Coordinates of C-alpha atoms in Angstrom, one line a residue:
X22 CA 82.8 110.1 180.1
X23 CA 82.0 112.5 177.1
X24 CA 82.4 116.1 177.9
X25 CA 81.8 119.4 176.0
X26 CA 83.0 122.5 176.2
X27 CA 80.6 125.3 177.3
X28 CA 82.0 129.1 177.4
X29 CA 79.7 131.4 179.9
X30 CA 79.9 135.3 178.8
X31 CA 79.6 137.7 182.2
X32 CA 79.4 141.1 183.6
X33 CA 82.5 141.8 184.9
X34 CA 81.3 145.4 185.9
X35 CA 78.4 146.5 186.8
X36 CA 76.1 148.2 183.5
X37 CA 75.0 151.0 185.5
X38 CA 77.6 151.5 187.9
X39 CA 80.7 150.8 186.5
X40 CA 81.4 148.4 190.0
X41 CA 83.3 145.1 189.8
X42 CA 81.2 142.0 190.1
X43 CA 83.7 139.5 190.6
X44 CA 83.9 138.1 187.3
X45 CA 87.6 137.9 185.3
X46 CA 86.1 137.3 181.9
X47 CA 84.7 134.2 179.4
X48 CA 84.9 131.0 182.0
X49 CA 85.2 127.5 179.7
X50 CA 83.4 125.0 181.6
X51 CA 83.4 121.0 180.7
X52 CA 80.0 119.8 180.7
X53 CA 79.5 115.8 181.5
X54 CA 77.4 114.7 178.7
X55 CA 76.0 111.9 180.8
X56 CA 75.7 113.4 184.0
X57 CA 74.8 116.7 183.3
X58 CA 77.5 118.1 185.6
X59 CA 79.9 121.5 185.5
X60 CA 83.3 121.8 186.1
X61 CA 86.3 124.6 185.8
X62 CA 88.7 124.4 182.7
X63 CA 89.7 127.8 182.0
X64 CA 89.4 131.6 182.8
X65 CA 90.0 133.9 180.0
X66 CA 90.3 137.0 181.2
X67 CA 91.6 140.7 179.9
X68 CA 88.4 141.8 178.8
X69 CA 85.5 144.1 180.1
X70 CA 81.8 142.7 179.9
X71 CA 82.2 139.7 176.8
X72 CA 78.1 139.7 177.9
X73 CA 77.0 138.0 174.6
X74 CA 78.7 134.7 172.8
X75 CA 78.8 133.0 169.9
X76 CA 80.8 129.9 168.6
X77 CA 81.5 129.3 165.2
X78 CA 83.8 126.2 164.5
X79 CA 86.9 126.7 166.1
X80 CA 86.5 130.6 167.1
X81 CA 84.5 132.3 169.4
X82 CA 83.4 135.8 169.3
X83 CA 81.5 138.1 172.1
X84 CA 80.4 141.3 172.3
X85 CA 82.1 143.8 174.9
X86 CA 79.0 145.7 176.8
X87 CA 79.5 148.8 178.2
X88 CA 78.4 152.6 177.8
X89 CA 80.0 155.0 176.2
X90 CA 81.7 152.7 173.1
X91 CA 80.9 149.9 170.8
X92 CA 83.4 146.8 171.0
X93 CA 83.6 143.0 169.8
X94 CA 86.5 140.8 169.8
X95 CA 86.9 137.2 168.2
X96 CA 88.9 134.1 169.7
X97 CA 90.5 131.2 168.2
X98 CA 90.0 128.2 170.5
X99 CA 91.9 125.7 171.8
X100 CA 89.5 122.7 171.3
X101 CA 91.5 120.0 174.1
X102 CA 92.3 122.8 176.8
X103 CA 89.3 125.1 175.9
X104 CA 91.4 128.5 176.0
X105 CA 91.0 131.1 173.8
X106 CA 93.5 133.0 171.8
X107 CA 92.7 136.7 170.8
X108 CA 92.2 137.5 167.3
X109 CA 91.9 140.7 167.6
X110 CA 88.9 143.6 168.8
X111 CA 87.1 146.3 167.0
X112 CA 85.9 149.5 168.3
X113 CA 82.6 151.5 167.2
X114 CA 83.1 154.8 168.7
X115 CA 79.8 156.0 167.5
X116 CA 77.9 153.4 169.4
X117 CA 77.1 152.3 172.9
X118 CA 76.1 149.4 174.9
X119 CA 77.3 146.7 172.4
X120 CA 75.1 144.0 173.5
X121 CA 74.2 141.5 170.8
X122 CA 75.5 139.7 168.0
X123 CA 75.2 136.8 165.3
X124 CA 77.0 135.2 162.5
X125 CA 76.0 133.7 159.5
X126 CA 78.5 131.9 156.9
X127 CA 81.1 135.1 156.3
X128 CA 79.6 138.1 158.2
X129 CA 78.9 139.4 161.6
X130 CA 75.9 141.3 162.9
X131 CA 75.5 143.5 165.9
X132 CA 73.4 145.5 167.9
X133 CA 74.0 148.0 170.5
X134 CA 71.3 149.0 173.0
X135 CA 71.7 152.5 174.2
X136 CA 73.1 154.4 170.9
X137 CA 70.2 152.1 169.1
X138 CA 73.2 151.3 166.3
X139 CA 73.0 147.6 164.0
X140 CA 76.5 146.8 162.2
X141 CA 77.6 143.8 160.1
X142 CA 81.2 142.7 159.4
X143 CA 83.2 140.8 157.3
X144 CA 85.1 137.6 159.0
X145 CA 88.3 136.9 157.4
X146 CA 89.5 133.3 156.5
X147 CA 91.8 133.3 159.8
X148 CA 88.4 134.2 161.5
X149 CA 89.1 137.6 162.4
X150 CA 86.3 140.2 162.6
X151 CA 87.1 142.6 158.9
X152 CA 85.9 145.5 157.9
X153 CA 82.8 147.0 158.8
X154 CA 80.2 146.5 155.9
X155 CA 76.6 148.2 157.6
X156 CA 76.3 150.6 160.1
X157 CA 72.4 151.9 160.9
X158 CA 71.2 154.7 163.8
X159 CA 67.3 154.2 164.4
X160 CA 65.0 156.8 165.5
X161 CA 61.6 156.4 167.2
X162 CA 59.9 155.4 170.5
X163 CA 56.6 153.7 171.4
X164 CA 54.3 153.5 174.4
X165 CA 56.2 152.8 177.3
X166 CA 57.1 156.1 179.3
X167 CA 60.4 154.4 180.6
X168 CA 61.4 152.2 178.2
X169 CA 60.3 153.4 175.0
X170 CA 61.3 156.8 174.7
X171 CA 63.8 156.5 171.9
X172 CA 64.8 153.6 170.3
X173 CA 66.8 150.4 171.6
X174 CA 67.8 148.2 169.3
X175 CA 68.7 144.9 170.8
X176 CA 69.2 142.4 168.1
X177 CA 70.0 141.2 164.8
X178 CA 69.0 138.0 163.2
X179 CA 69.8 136.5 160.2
X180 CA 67.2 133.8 158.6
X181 CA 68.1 130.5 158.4
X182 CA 66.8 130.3 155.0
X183 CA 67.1 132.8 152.2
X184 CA 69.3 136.6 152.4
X185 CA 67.3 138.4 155.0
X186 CA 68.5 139.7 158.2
X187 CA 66.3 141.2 160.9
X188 CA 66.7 144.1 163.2
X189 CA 64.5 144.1 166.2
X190 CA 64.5 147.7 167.8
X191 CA 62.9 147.5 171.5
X192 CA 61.7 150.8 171.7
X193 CA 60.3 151.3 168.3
X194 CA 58.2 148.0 168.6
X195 CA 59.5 147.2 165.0
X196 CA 61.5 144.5 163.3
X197 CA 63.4 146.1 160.3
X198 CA 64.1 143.5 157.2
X199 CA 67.3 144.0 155.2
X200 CA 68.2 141.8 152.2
X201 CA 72.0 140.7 152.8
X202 CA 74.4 140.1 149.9
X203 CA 76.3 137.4 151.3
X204 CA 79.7 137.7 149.1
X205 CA 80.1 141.4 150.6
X206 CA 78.1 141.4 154.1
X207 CA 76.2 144.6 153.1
X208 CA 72.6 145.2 153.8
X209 CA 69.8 146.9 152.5
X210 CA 66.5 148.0 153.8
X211 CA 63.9 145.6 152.3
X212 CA 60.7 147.7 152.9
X213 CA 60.2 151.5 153.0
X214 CA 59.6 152.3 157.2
X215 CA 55.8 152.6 156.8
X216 CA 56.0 148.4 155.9
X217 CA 58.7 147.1 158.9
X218 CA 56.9 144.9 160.6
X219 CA 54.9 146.5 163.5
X220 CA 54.9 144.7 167.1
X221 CA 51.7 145.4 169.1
X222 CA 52.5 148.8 171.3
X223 CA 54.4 148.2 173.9
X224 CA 55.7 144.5 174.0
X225 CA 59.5 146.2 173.0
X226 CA 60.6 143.5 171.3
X227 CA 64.5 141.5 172.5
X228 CA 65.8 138.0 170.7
X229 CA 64.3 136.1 167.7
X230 CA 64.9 132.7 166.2
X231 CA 63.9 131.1 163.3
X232 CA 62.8 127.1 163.4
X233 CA 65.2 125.1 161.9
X234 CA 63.3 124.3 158.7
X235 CA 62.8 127.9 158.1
X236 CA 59.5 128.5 157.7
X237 CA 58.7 130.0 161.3
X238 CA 60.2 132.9 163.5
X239 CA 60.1 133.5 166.8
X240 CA 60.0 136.9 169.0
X241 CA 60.2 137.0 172.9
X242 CA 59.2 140.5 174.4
X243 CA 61.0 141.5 176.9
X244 CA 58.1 144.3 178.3
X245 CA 54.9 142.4 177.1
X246 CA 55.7 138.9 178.4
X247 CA 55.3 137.1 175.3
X248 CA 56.3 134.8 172.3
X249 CA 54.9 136.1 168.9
X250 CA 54.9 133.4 166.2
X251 CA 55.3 134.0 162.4
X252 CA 55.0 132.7 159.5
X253 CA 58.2 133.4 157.4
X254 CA 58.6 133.5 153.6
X255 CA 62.1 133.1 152.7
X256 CA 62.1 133.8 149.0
X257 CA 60.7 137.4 150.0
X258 CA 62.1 137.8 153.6
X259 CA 58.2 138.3 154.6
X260 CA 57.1 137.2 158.5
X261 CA 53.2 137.6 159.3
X262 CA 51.9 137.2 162.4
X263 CA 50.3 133.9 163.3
X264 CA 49.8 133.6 167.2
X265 CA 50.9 135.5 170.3
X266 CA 51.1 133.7 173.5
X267 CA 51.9 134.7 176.8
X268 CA 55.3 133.5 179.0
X269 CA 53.8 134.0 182.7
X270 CA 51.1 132.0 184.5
X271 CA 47.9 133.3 184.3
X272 CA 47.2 136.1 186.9
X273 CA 50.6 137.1 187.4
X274 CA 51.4 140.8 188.5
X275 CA 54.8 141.0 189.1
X276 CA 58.1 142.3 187.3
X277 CA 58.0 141.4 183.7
X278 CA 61.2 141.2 181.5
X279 CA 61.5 138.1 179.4
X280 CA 65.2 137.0 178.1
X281 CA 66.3 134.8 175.3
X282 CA 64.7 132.8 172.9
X283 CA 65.9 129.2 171.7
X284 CA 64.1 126.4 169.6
X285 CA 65.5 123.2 170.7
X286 CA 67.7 121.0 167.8
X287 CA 65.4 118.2 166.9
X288 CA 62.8 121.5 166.6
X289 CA 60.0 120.5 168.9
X290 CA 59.6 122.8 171.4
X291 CA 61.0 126.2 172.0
X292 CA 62.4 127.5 175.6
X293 CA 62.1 131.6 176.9
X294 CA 62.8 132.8 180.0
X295 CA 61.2 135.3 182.6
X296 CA 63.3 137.3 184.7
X297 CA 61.8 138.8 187.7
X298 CA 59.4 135.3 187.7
X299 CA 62.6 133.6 187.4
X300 CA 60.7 131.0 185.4
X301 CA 61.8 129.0 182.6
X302 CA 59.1 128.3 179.9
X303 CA 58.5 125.5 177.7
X304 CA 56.3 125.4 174.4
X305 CA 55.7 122.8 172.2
X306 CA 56.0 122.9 168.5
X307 CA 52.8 122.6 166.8
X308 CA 53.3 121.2 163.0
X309 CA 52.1 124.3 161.6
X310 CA 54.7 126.2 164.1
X311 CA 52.6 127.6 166.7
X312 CA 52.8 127.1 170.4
X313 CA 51.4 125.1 173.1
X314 CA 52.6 126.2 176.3
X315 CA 54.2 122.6 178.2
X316 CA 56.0 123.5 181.6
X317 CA 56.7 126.4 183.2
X318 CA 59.6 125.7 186.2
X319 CA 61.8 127.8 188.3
X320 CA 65.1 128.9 186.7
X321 CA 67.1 127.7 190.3
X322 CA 68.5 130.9 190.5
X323 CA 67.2 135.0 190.2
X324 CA 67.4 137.0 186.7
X325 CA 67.5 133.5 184.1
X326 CA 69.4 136.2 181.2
X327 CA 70.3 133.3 179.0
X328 CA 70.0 129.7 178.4
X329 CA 70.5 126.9 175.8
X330 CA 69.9 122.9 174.9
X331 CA 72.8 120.7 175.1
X332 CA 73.6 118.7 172.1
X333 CA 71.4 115.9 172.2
X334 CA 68.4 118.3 174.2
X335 CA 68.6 116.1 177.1
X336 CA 69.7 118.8 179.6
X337 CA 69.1 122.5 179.6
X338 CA 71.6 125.2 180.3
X339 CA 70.6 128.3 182.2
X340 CA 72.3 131.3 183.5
X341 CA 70.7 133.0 186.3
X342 CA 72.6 136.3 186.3
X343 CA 71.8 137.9 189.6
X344 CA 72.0 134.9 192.0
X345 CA 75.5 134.7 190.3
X346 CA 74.6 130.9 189.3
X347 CA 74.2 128.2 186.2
X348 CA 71.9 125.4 186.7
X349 CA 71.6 122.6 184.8
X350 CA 68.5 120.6 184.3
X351 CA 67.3 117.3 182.9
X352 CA 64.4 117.9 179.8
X353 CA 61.9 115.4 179.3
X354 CA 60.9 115.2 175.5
X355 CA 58.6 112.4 175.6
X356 CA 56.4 114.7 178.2
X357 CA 58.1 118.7 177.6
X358 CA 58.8 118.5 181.0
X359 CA 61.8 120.1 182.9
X360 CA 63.2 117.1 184.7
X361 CA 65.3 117.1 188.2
X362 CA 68.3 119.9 188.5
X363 CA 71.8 118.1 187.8
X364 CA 74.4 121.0 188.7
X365 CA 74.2 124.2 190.2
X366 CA 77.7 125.7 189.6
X367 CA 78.5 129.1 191.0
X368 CA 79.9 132.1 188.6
X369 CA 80.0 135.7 189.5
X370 CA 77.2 137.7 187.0
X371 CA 76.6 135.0 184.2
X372 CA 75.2 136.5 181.2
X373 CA 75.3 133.8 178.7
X374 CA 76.2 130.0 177.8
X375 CA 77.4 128.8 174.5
X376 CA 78.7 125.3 173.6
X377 CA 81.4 124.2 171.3

């Protein structure tokens, strides 16, 4: 039996009221490679709300989400028990709702929600998050009357392919391009504000992903209920808008608010998520990088916040934050079909699922 190690970020209080959920922390999980099955390893606990993960090599780092202050804190990991040792945290006093966050070779990028604040860091050799290189406040609102009355910036994405990063502020409707100098982690803006790239009024923008050859991006939209698609120029850090397409059946009239984003690893079909549908959404990969919509399936569970492809994309990952649940499903790639449900494995407020 082969088995991987997944980490699974959660709420351990409440966003809004500050009330336990049950959760102690980052759970490490084994994953059965064949079987597609969960089980316990390890429960790393001592810190509030690691809501958003990433693993890079042998550390992990999460973002601590709460309001009123600005935290991350990086782990070295212990690869054959799967605990985590910490490195150390960092505190941004000036922001709020730390809720985001990606790496690329030597830096770190944030983004914070509520203060509407992007950062980037340095990581040192050990793997411990340095100093603080960039450090933004945006300004502005859009259409919605709830939603979009200042701005919410809720992530930061660097490109695959050439020094770009991108900021996508949910409340402005904008994506904000920065060139990055790699060798120092600083950032600067790459177009004056008339020329950041405008999302249609009231979509408010979430996650993005770039394909893995570089040449397309992806946006879900958490408040319009859609993918946009765009074609991405890496020698100038330019993205134009190709195709929007929607992430709920046709006729629907319920709750929108659509999650993460993911393209799969061999990079033929991409996977969102609607929460409120509880839906999980499958599009395949055109050759020229647009998308044509394949399944559409229940998440197995209520709120589907997070998700992601195991290794070899033949199971898919999700966690349903709300019904306090992961489920684990078989993925067809001959058809772009979500297959039977392997696992459904219970963990107070899941929030996120990244592999080793």
């Amino acid at each position: 039996m082969k088995e991987t190690l997944l980490y699974v970020g959660t709420y351990t209080h409440d966003l809004d009221t500050d009330e336990m959920t049950g959760s102690k922390g980052i759970y490490a999980l084994g994953f059965d490679d064949d079987m597609g099955c969960l089980r316990q390893r390890n429960i790393i606990t001592g810190m509030k709300n690691p809501t958003y993960l990433q693993v890079v090599h042998n550390c992990l780092y999460t973002t601590n989400e709460y309001v009123g202050g600005g935290q991350l804190s990086s782990y070295r990991i212990d690869p054959l028990l799967g605990e985590l040792s910490l490195l150390n945290t960092v505190y941004m006093e000036e922001a709020s709702s730390t809720c985001q966050l990606a790496v690329k070779d030597n830096c770190l990028f944030c983004a914070s929600y509520f203060s509407a604040h992007a950062a980037a860091f340095e990581l040192d050799k050990d793997g411990r998050i340095g100093r603080r290189t960039f450090f933004e406040q945006y300004k502005g609102s859009s259409v919605n009357p709830v939603r979009q009355q200042e701005a919410h910036t809720h992530s930061v994405t660097p490109a695959k392919t050439g020094n770009y990063v991108f900021v996508a502020d949910l409340g402005m409707d904008k994506l904000i391009p920065y060139r990055l100098n790699k060798e120092t982690c600083t950032m600067e803006l790459a177009a004056e504000r008339h020329s950041w790239v405008s999302i249609p009024s009231g979509e408010g923008p979430r996650h993005m992903v770039f394909h893995p050859n570089g040449k397309y991006a992806y946006l879900s939209t958490e408040l319009g209920g859609h993918i946009i698609v765009f074609n991405y120029c890496a020698s100038e850090g330019v993205l134009t808008q190709k195709q929007i397409i929607s992430t709920l059946p046709e006729g629907y009239e319920g709750q929108i608010h659509v999650s993460h984003v993911e393209v799969s690893h061999h990079g033929d079909y991409l996977i969102t998520a609607n929460r409120g549908h509880d839906s999980i959404v499958l599009y395949k990969i055109e050759q020229d990088g647009r998308l044509a919509l394949s399944d559409i399936k229940s998440s197995g569970g209520h709120y589907p916040r997070h998700f992601v492809f195991s290794e070899d994309d033949r199971y898919i990952i999700v966690a349903n934050r709300l019904s306090n649940n992961i489920t684990v499903f078989e993925f067809d790639r001959e058809r772009g079909k979500l297959g039977n449900r392997t696992c459904n494995y219970e963990i107070p407020s899941p929030t996120c699922v990244s592999f080793l």
